[in-house]
Short mmCIF file of C-alpha atoms in Angstrom, two decimals:
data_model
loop_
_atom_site.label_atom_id
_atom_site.label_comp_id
_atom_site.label_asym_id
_atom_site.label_seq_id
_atom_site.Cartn_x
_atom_site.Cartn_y
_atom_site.Cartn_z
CA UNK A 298 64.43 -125.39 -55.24
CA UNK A 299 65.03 -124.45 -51.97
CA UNK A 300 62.36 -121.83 -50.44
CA UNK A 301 62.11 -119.73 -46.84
CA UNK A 302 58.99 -117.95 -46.79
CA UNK A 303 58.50 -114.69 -44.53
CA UNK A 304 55.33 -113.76 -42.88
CA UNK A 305 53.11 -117.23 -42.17
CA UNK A 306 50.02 -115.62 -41.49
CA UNK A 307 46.32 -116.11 -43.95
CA UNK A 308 48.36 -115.13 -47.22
CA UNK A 309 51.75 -117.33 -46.40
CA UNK A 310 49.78 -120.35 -45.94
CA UNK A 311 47.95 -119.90 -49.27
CA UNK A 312 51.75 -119.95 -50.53
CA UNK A 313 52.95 -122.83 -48.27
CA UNK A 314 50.08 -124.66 -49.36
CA UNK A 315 50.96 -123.76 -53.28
CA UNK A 316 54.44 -124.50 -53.04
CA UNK A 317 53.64 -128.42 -51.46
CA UNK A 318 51.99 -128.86 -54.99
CA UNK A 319 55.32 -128.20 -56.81
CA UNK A 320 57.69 -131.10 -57.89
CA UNK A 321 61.17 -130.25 -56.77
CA UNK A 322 60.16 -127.56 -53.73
CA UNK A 323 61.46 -127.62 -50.53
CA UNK A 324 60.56 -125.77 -47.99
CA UNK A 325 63.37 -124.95 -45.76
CA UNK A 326 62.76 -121.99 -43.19
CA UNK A 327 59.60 -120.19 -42.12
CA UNK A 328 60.05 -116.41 -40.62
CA UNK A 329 57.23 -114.89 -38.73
CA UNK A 330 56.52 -112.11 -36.51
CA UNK A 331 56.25 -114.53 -33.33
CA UNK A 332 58.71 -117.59 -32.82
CA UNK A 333 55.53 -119.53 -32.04
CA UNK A 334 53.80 -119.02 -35.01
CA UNK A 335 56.91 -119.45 -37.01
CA UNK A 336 57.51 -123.26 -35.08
CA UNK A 337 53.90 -123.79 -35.97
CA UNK A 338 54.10 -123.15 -39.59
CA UNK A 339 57.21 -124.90 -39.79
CA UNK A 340 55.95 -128.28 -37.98
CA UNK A 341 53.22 -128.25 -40.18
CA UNK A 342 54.95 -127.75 -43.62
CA UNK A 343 57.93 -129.63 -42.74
CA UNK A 344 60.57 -126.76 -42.59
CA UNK A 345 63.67 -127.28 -40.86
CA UNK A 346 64.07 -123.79 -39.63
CA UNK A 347 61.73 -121.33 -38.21
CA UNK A 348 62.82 -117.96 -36.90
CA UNK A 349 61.52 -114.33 -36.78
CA UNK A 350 64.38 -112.69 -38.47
CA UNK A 351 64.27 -112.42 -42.13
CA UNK A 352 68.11 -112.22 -41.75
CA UNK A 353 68.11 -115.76 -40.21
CA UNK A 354 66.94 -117.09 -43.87
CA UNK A 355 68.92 -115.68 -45.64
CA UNK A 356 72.31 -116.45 -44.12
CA UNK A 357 72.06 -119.75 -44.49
CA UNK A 358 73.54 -121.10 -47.95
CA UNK A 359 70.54 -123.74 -48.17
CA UNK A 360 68.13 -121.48 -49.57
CA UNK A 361 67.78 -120.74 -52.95
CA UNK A 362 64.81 -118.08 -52.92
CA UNK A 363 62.48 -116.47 -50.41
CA UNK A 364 58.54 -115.77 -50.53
CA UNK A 365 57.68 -112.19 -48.59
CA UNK A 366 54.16 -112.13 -47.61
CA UNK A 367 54.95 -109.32 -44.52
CA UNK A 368 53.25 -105.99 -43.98
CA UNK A 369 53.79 -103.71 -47.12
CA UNK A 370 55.86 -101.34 -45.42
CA UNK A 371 58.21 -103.51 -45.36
CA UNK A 372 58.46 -105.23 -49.09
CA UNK A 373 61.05 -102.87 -50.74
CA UNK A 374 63.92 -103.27 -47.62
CA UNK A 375 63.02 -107.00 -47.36
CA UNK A 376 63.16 -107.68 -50.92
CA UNK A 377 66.50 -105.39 -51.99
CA UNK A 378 68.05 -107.60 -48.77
CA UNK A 379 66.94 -110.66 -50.37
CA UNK A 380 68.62 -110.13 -53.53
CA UNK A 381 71.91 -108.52 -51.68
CA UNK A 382 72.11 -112.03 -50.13
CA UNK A 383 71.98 -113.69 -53.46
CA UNK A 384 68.86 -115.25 -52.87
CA UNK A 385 65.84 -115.02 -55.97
CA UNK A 386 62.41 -113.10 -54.19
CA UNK A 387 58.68 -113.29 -55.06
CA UNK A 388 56.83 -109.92 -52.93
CA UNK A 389 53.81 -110.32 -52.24
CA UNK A 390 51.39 -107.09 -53.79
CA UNK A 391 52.09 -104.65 -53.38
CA UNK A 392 55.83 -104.36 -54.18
CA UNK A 393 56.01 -100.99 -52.47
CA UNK A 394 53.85 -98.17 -50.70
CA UNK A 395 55.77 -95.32 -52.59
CA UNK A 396 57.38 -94.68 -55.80
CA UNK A 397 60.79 -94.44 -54.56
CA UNK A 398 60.98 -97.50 -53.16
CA UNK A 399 59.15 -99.22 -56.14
CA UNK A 400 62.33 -97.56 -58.27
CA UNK A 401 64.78 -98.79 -55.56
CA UNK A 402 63.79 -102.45 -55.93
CA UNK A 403 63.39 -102.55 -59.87
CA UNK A 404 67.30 -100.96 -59.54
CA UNK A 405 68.69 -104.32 -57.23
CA UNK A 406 67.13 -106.30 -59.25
CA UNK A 407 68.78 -105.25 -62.87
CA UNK A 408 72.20 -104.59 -60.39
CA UNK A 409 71.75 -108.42 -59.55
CA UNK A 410 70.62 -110.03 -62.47
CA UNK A 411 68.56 -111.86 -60.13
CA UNK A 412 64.61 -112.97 -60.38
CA UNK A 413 62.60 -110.32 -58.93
CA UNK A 414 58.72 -111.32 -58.87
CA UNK A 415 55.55 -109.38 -57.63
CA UNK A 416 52.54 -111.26 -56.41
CA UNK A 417 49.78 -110.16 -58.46
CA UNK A 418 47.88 -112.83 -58.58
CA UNK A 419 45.75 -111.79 -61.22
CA UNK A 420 47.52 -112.31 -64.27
CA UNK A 421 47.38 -116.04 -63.00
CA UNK A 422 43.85 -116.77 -61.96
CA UNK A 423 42.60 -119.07 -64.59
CA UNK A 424 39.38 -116.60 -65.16
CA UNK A 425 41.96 -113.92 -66.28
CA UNK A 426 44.07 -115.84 -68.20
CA UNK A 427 40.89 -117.12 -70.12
CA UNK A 428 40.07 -113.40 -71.02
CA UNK A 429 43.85 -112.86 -71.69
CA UNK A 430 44.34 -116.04 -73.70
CA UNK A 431 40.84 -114.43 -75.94
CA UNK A 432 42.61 -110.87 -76.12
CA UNK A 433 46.27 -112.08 -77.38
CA UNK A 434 44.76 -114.59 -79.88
CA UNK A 435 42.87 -111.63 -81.39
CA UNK A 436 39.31 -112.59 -80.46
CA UNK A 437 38.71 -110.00 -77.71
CA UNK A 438 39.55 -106.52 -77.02
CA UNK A 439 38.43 -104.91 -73.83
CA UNK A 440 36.30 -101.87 -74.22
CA UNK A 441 35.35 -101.58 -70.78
CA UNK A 442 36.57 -102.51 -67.16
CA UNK A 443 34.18 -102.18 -64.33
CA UNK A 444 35.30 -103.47 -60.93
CA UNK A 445 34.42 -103.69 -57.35
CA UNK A 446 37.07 -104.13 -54.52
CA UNK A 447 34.66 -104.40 -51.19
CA UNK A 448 35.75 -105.85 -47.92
CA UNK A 449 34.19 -104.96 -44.81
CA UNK A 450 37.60 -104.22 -42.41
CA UNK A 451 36.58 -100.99 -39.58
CA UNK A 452 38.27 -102.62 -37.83
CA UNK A 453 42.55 -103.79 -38.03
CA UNK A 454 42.32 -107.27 -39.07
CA UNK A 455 42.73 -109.67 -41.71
CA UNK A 456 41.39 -111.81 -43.65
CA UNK A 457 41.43 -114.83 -41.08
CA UNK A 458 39.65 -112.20 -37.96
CA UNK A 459 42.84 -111.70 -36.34
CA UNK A 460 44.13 -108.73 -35.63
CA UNK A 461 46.72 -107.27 -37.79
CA UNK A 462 50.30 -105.55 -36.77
CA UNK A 463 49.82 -103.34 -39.35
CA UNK A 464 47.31 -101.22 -41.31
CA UNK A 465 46.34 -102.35 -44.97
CA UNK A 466 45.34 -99.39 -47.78
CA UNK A 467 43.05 -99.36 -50.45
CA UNK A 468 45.63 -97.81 -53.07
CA UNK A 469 48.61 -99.06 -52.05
CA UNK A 470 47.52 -102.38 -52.19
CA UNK A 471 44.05 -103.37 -53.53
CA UNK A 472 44.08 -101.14 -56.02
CA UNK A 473 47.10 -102.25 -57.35
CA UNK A 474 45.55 -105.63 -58.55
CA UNK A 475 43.43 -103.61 -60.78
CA UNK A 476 45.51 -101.21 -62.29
CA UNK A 477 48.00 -103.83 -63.45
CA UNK A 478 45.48 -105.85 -64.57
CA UNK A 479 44.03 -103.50 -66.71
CA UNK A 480 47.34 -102.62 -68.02
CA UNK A 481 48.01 -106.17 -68.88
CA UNK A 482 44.81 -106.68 -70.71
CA UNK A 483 44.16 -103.73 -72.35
CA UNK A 484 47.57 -101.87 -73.04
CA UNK A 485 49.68 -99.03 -71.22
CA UNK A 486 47.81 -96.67 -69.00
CA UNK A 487 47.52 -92.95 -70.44
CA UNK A 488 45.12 -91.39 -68.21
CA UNK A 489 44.08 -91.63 -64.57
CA UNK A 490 41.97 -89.91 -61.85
CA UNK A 491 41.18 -90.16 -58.23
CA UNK A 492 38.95 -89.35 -55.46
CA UNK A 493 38.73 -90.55 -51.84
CA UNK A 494 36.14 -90.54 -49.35
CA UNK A 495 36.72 -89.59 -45.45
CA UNK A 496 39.61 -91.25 -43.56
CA UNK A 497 38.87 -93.52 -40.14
CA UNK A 498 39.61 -92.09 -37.83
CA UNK A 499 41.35 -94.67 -35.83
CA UNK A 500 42.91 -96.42 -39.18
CA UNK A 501 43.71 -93.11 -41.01
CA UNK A 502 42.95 -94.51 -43.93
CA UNK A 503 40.73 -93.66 -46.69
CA UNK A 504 37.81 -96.30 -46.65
CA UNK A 505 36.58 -95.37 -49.62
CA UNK A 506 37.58 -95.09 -52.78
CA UNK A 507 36.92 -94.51 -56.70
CA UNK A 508 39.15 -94.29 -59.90
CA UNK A 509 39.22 -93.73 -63.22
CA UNK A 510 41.65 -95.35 -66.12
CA UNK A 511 41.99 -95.01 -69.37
CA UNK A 512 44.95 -97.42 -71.15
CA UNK A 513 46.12 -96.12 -75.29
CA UNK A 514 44.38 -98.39 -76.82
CA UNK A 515 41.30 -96.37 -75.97
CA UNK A 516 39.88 -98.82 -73.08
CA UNK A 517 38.57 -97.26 -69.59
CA UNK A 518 38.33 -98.65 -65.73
CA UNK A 519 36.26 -98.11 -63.36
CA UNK A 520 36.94 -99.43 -60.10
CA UNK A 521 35.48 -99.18 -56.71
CA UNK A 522 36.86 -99.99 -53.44
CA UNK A 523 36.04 -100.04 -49.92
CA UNK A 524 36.45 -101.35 -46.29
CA UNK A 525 33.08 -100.07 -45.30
CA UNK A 526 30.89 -102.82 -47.29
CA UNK A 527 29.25 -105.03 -45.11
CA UNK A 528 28.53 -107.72 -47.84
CA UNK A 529 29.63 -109.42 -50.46
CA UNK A 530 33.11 -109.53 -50.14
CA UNK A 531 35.91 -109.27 -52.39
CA UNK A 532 36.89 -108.25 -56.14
CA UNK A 533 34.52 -108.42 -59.24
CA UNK A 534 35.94 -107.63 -62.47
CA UNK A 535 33.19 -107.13 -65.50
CA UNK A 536 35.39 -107.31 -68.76
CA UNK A 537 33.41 -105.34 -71.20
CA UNK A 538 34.73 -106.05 -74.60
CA UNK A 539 33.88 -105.92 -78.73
CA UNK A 540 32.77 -109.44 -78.63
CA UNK A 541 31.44 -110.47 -75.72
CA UNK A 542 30.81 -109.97 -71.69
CA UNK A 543 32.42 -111.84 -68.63
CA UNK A 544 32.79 -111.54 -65.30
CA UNK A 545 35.68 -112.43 -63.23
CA UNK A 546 35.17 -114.01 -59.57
CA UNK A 547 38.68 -114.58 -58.65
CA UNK A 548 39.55 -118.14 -60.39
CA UNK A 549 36.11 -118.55 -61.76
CA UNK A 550 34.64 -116.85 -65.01
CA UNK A 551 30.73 -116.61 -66.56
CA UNK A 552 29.66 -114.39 -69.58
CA UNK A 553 27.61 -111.54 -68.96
CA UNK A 554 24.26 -113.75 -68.46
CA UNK A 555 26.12 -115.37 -65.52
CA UNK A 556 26.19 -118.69 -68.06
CA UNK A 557 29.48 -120.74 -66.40
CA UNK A 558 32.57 -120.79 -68.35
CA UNK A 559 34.74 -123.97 -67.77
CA UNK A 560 38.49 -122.49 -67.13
CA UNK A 561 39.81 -126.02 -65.94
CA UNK A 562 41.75 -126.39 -68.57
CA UNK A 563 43.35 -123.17 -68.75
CA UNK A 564 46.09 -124.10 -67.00
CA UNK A 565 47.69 -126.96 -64.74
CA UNK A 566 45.22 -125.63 -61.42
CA UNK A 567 42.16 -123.46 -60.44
CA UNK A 568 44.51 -121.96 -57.48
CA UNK A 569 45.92 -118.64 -59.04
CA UNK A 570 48.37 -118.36 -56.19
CA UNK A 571 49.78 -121.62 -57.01
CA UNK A 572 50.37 -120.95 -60.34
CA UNK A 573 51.81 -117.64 -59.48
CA UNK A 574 54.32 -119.36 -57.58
CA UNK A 575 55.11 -121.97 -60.06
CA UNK A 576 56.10 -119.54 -62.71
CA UNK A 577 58.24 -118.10 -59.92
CA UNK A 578 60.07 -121.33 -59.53
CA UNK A 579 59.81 -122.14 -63.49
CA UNK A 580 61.15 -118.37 -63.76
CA UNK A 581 64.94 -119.25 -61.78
CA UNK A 582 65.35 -122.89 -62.99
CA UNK A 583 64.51 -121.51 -66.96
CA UNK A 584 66.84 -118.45 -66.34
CA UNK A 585 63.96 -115.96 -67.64
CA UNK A 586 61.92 -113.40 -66.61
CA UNK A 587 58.94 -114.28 -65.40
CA UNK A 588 55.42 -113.13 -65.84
CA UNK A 589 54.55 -110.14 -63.33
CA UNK A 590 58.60 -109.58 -62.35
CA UNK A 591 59.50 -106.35 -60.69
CA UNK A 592 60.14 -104.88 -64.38
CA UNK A 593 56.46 -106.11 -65.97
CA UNK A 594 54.34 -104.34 -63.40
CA UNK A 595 57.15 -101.39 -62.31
CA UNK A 596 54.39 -99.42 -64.55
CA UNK A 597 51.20 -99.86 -61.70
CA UNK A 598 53.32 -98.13 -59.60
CA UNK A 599 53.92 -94.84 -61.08
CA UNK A 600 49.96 -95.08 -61.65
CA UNK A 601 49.65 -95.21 -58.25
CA UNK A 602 52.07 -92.43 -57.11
CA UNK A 603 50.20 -90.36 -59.87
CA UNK A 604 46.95 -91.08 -58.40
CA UNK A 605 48.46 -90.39 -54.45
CA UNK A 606 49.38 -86.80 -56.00
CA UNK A 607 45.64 -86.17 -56.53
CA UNK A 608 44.91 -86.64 -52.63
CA UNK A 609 46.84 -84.37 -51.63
#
């Protein structure tokens, strides 16, 4: 399996380093915004090609799929040209920043027949999978979701301190994790609500946020975000459920007395992004669909466009 991966900055090397762990992977061609840090990535990850064109990649007939880890204004163009060169594409989360283009992808992809897969890694983070695993076997159902999205960002950078070439969003993008997520755990999302605390006004951004879901089955979310938090830092899920308690720290999991539940043998790693990308390569050698494709999580989207209406 032949792979060029676009964008090489924190979040492509968390792929690059994934995809070394997979049997069979090559890595052929590395696109990034600069041809230096493109040659960089590529010298270190032993790619043959380095460019910054994404249309570089995929002319060449010795690649097989592409990785886009690029700013998310530009996942829906990138990933519809991917797939009208032939070529299989994982997007990173979010697969869009609008509705439309969400719509516009999920349409190339059933035109193409070809593997269309979002990046959201949290169907894939052994913690998640653990609660999943509970919920599908019929020994869990989630009552309640309460989670906390906090990162401390006033300022236009990312997660490695540089400074970023574009500007990241709360909804678009960090809420997406959760609203999928709750959608995959608890059932199809019936109800949702909105509210959004003053925009930067450098960023123009919302940098704080809070909504409300509630899925069929009866379950409800409450999630948090914001950019303003100066401390812990990242997502916290608290599953809140008919039989027990846990809480969700990326790829680690405890019960709701912060007791340690082993997850290491949940699946093959601990590294949720490398598992994400080995059902994307299991996904095009097995001919399937595979978990989180462009069709599974098409659903988060129209959330999110609902919950963009309410802004305004």
């Amino acid at each position: 399996m032949r792979i060029a991966l676009a964008g090489a900055g924190a979040f492509g090397e968390k792929h690059l380093d994934g995809l070394k762990k997979i049997d069979g992977v090559e890595i052929v061609s590395i696109i990034s915004r600069t041809g230096e840090q493109a040659a960089e990535a590529a010298k270190k990850y032993g790619a043959k090609h380095s460019s910054t064109e994404l249309e570089d990649a995929l002319s060449r007939d010795d690649v097989d799929a592409v990785i886009l880890c690029t700013p998310t204004q530009m996942h829906a163009a990138q990933a519809i040209a991917c797939m009208e060169a032939g070529k299989h594409v994982q997007v990173e989360i979010p697969l869009a920043d609008s509705f439309a283009d969400s719509q516009a992808v999920l349409d190339k992809q059933k035109e193409t027949g070809l593997t269309c897969m979002v990046g959201h890694t949290r169907r894939f983070n052994p913690s998640h999978q653990y609660v999943h695993n509970k919920i599908t076997a019929g020994e869990f159902n989630v009552q309640q979701m309460d989670v906390q999205t906090y990162f401390f960002r006033r300022k236009n950078i990312n997660a490695k301190g540089e400074r970023r070439s574009w500007t990241d969003h709360l909804l678009w993008h960090h809420a997406a994790h959760t609203v999928d997520l709750f959608a995959y755990q608890s059932g199809p999302i019936v109800k949702a609500n909105a509210i959004e605390g003053p925009h930067h006004p450098e960023l123009g951004i919302a940098m704080d946020m809070s909504i409300q879901l509630k899925a069929e089955t009866g379950a409800i979310c409450t999630l948090s975000l914001s950019f303003n938090n100066d401390g812990p830092l990242g997502t916290f899920f608290r599953y809140i459920g008919d039989t027990a308690t846990y809480i969700a720290r990326y790829d680690d999991l405890v019960d709701g007395k912060e007791e340690p539940i082993d997850v290491s043998k949940v699946d093959v790693s601990m590294n949720g992004i490398e598992l994400q990308d080995r059902e994307f390569i299991a996904a095009i050698r097995e001919a399937r669909e595979p978990n989180s494709s462009v069709q599974q999580v098409f659903d988060c989207y129209r959330v999110l466009h609902d919950l963009e209406k309410q802004f305004r």
